[in-house]
C-alpha atoms as a printed R data frame, in Angstrom:
    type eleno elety resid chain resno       x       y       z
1   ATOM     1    CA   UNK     A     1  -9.155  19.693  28.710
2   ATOM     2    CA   UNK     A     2  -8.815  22.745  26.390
3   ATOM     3    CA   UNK     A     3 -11.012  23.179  24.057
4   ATOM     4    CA   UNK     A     4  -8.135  23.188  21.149
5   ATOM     5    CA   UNK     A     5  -6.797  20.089  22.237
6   ATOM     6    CA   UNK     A     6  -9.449  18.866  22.551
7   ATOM     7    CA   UNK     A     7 -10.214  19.610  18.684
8   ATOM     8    CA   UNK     A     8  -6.930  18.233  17.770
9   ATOM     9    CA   UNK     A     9  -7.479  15.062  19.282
10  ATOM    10    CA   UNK     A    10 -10.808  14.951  17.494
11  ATOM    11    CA   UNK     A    11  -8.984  15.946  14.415
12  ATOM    12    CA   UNK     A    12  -6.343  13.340  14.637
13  ATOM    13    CA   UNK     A    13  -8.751  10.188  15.344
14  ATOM    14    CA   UNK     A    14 -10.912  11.414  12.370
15  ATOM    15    CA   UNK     A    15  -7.575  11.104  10.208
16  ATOM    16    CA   UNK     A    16  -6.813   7.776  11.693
17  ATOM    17    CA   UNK     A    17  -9.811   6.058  11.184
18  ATOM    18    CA   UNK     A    18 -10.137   7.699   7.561
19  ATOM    19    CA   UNK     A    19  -6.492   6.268   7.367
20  ATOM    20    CA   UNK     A    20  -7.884   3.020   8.412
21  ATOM    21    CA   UNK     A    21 -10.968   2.968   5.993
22  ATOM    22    CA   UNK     A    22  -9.044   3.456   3.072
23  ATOM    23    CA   UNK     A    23  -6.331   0.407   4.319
24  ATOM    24    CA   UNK     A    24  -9.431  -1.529   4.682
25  ATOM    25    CA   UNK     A    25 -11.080  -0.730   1.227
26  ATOM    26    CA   UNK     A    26  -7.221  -0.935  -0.579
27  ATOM    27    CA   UNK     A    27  -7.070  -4.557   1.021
28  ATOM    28    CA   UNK     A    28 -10.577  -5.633  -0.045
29  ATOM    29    CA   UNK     A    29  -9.657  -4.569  -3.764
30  ATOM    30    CA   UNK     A    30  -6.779  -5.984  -4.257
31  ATOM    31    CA   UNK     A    31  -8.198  -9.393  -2.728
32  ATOM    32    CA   UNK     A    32 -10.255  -9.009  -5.373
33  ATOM    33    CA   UNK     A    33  -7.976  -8.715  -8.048
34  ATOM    34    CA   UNK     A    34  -5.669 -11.220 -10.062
35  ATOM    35    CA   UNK     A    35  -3.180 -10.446 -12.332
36  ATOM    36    CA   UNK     A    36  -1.932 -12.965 -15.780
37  ATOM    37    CA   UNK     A    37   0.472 -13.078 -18.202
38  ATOM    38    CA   UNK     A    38   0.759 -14.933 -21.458
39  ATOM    39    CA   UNK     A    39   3.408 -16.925 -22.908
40  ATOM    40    CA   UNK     A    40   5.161 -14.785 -25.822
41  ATOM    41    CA   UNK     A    41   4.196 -18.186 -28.052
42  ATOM    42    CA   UNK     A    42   0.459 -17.587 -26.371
43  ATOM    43    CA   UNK     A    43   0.275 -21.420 -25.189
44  ATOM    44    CA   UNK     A    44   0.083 -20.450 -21.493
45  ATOM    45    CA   UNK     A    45  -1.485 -18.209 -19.413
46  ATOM    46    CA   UNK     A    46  -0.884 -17.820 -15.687
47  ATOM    47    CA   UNK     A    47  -2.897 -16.040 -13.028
48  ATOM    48    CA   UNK     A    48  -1.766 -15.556  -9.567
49  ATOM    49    CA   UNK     A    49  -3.953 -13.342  -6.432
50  ATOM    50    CA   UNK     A    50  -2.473 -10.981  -3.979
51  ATOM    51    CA   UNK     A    51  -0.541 -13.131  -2.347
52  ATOM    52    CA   UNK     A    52   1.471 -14.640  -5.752
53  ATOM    53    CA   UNK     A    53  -0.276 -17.663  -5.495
54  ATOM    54    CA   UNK     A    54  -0.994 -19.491  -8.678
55  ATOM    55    CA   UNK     A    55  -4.804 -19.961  -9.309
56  ATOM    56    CA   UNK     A    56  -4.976 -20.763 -12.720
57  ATOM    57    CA   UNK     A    57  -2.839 -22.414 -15.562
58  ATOM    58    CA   UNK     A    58  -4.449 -22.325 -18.876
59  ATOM    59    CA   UNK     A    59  -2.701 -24.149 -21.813
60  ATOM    60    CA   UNK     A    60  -4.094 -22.769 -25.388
61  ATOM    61    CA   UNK     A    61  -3.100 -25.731 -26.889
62  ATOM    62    CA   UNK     A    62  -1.602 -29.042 -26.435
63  ATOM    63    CA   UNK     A    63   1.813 -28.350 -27.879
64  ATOM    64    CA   UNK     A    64   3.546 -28.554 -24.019
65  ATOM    65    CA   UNK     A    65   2.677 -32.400 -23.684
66  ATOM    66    CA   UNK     A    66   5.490 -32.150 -26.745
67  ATOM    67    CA   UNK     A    67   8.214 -29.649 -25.392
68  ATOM    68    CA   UNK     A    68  11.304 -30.597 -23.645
69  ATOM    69    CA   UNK     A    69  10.698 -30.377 -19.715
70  ATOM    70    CA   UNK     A    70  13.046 -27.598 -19.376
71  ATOM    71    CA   UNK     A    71  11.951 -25.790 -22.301
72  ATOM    72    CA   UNK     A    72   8.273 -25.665 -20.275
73  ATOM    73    CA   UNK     A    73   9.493 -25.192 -16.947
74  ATOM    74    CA   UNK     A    74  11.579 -22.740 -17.812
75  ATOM    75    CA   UNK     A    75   8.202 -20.816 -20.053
76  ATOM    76    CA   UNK     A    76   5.850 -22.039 -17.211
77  ATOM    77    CA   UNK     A    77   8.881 -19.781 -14.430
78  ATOM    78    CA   UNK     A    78   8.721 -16.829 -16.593
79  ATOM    79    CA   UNK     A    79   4.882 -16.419 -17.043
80  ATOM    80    CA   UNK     A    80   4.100 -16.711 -12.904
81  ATOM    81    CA   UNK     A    81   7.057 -14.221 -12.528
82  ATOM    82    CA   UNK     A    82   5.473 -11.565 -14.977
83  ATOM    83    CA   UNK     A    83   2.436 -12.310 -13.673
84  ATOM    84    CA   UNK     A    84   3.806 -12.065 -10.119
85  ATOM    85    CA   UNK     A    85   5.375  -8.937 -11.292
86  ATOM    86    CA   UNK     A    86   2.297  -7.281 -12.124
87  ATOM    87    CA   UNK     A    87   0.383  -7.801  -9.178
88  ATOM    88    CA   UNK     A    88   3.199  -6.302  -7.371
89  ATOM    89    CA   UNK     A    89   2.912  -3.286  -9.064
90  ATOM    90    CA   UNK     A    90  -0.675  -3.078  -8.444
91  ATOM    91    CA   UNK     A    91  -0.361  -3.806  -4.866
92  ATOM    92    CA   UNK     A    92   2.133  -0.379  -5.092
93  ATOM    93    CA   UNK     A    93  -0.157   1.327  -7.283
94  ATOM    94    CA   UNK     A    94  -3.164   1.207  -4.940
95  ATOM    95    CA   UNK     A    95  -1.059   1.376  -1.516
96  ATOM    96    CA   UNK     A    96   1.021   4.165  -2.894
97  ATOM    97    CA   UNK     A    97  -1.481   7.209  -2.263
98  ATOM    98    CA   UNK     A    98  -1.695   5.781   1.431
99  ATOM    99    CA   UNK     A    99   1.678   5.473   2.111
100 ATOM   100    CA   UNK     A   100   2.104   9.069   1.412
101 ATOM   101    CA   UNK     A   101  -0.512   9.998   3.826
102 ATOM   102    CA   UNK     A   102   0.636   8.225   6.202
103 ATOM   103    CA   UNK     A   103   4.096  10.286   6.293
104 ATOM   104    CA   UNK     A   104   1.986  13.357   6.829
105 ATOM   105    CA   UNK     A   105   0.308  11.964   9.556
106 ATOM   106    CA   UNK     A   106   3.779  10.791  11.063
107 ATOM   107    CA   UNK     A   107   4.611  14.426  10.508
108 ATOM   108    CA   UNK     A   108   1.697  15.845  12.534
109 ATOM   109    CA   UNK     A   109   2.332  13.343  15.066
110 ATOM   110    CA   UNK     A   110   5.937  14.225  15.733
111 ATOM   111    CA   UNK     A   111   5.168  17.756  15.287
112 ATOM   112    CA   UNK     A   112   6.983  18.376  11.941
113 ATOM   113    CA   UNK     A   113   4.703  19.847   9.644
114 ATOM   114    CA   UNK     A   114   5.379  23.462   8.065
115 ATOM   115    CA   UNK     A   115   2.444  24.024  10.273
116 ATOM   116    CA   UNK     A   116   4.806  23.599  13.771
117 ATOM   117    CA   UNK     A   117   7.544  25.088  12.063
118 ATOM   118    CA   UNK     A   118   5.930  27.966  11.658
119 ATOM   119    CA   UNK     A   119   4.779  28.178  14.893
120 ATOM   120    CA   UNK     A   120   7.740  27.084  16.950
121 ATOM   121    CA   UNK     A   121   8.623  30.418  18.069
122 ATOM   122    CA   UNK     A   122   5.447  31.277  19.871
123 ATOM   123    CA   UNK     A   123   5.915  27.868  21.989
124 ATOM   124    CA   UNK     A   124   9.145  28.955  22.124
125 ATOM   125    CA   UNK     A   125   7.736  31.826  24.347
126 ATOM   126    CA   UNK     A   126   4.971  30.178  25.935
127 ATOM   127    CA   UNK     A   127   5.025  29.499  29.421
128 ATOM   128    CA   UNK     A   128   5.772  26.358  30.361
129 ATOM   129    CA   UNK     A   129   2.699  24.285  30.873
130 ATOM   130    CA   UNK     A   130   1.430  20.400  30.652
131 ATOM   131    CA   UNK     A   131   1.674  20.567  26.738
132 ATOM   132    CA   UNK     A   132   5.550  22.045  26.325
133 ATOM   133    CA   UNK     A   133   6.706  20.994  23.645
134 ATOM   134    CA   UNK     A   134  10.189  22.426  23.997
135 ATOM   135    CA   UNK     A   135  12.507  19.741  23.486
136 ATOM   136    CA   UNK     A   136  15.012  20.042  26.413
């Protein structure tokens, strides 16, 4: 195998299992994370992990045993969806930088980085050969 492809392929499985690594640590952080929100009235808190589930209800006081059911049910809905809410946007916050790595490694991949664009007219005058990468 040439030597240069032989770097690129050395290259590219460096990337990937960088690529992987940081997947693996962005997981591992946000299983450790919850994320709460208060009622406006501060009677109830709820936290929820990665996966929206509720694990923990905390009532400041005991003013709910007293409230019409819809009145709580309708405070206890809008609490977990705030605090839903912002573990979504953490889950974007820390995937976000990956994502856009992974598009330039899609790029490199498919062979559309200013990189090949730049050099599509020398392949355009190489012979052909096991690695053409003339589209035709």
């Amino acid at each position: 195998m040439a030597d240069w492809l032989e770097e690129q392929l050395r290259q590219a499985m460096a990337t990937l299992r960088d690529q992987r690594d940081r997947i693996e640590g962005a997981k591992a952080e946000l299983a450790a994370r919850t994320a709460s929100a208060t009622s406006p009235d501060r009677m109830v808190t709820a936290t929820v992990d990665v996966e929206g589930a509720v694990v923990a209800l905390k009532f400041a006081t005991t003013r709910y045993r007293s409230m019409p059911p819809e009145q709580l049910a309708s405070t206890l809905l809008d609490v977990l969806g705030r605090a839903r809410q912002e573990m979504r946007d953490a889950v974007v916050e820390v995937f976000e930088p990956l994502v856009e790595q992974r598009a330039d490694l899609r790029a490199a991949m498919a062979g559309t980085t200013p990189v090949d664009a730049a050099f599509a007219a020398i392949w355009d005058e190489a012979p052909p050969g096991p690695f053409d990468r003339r589209k035709g």
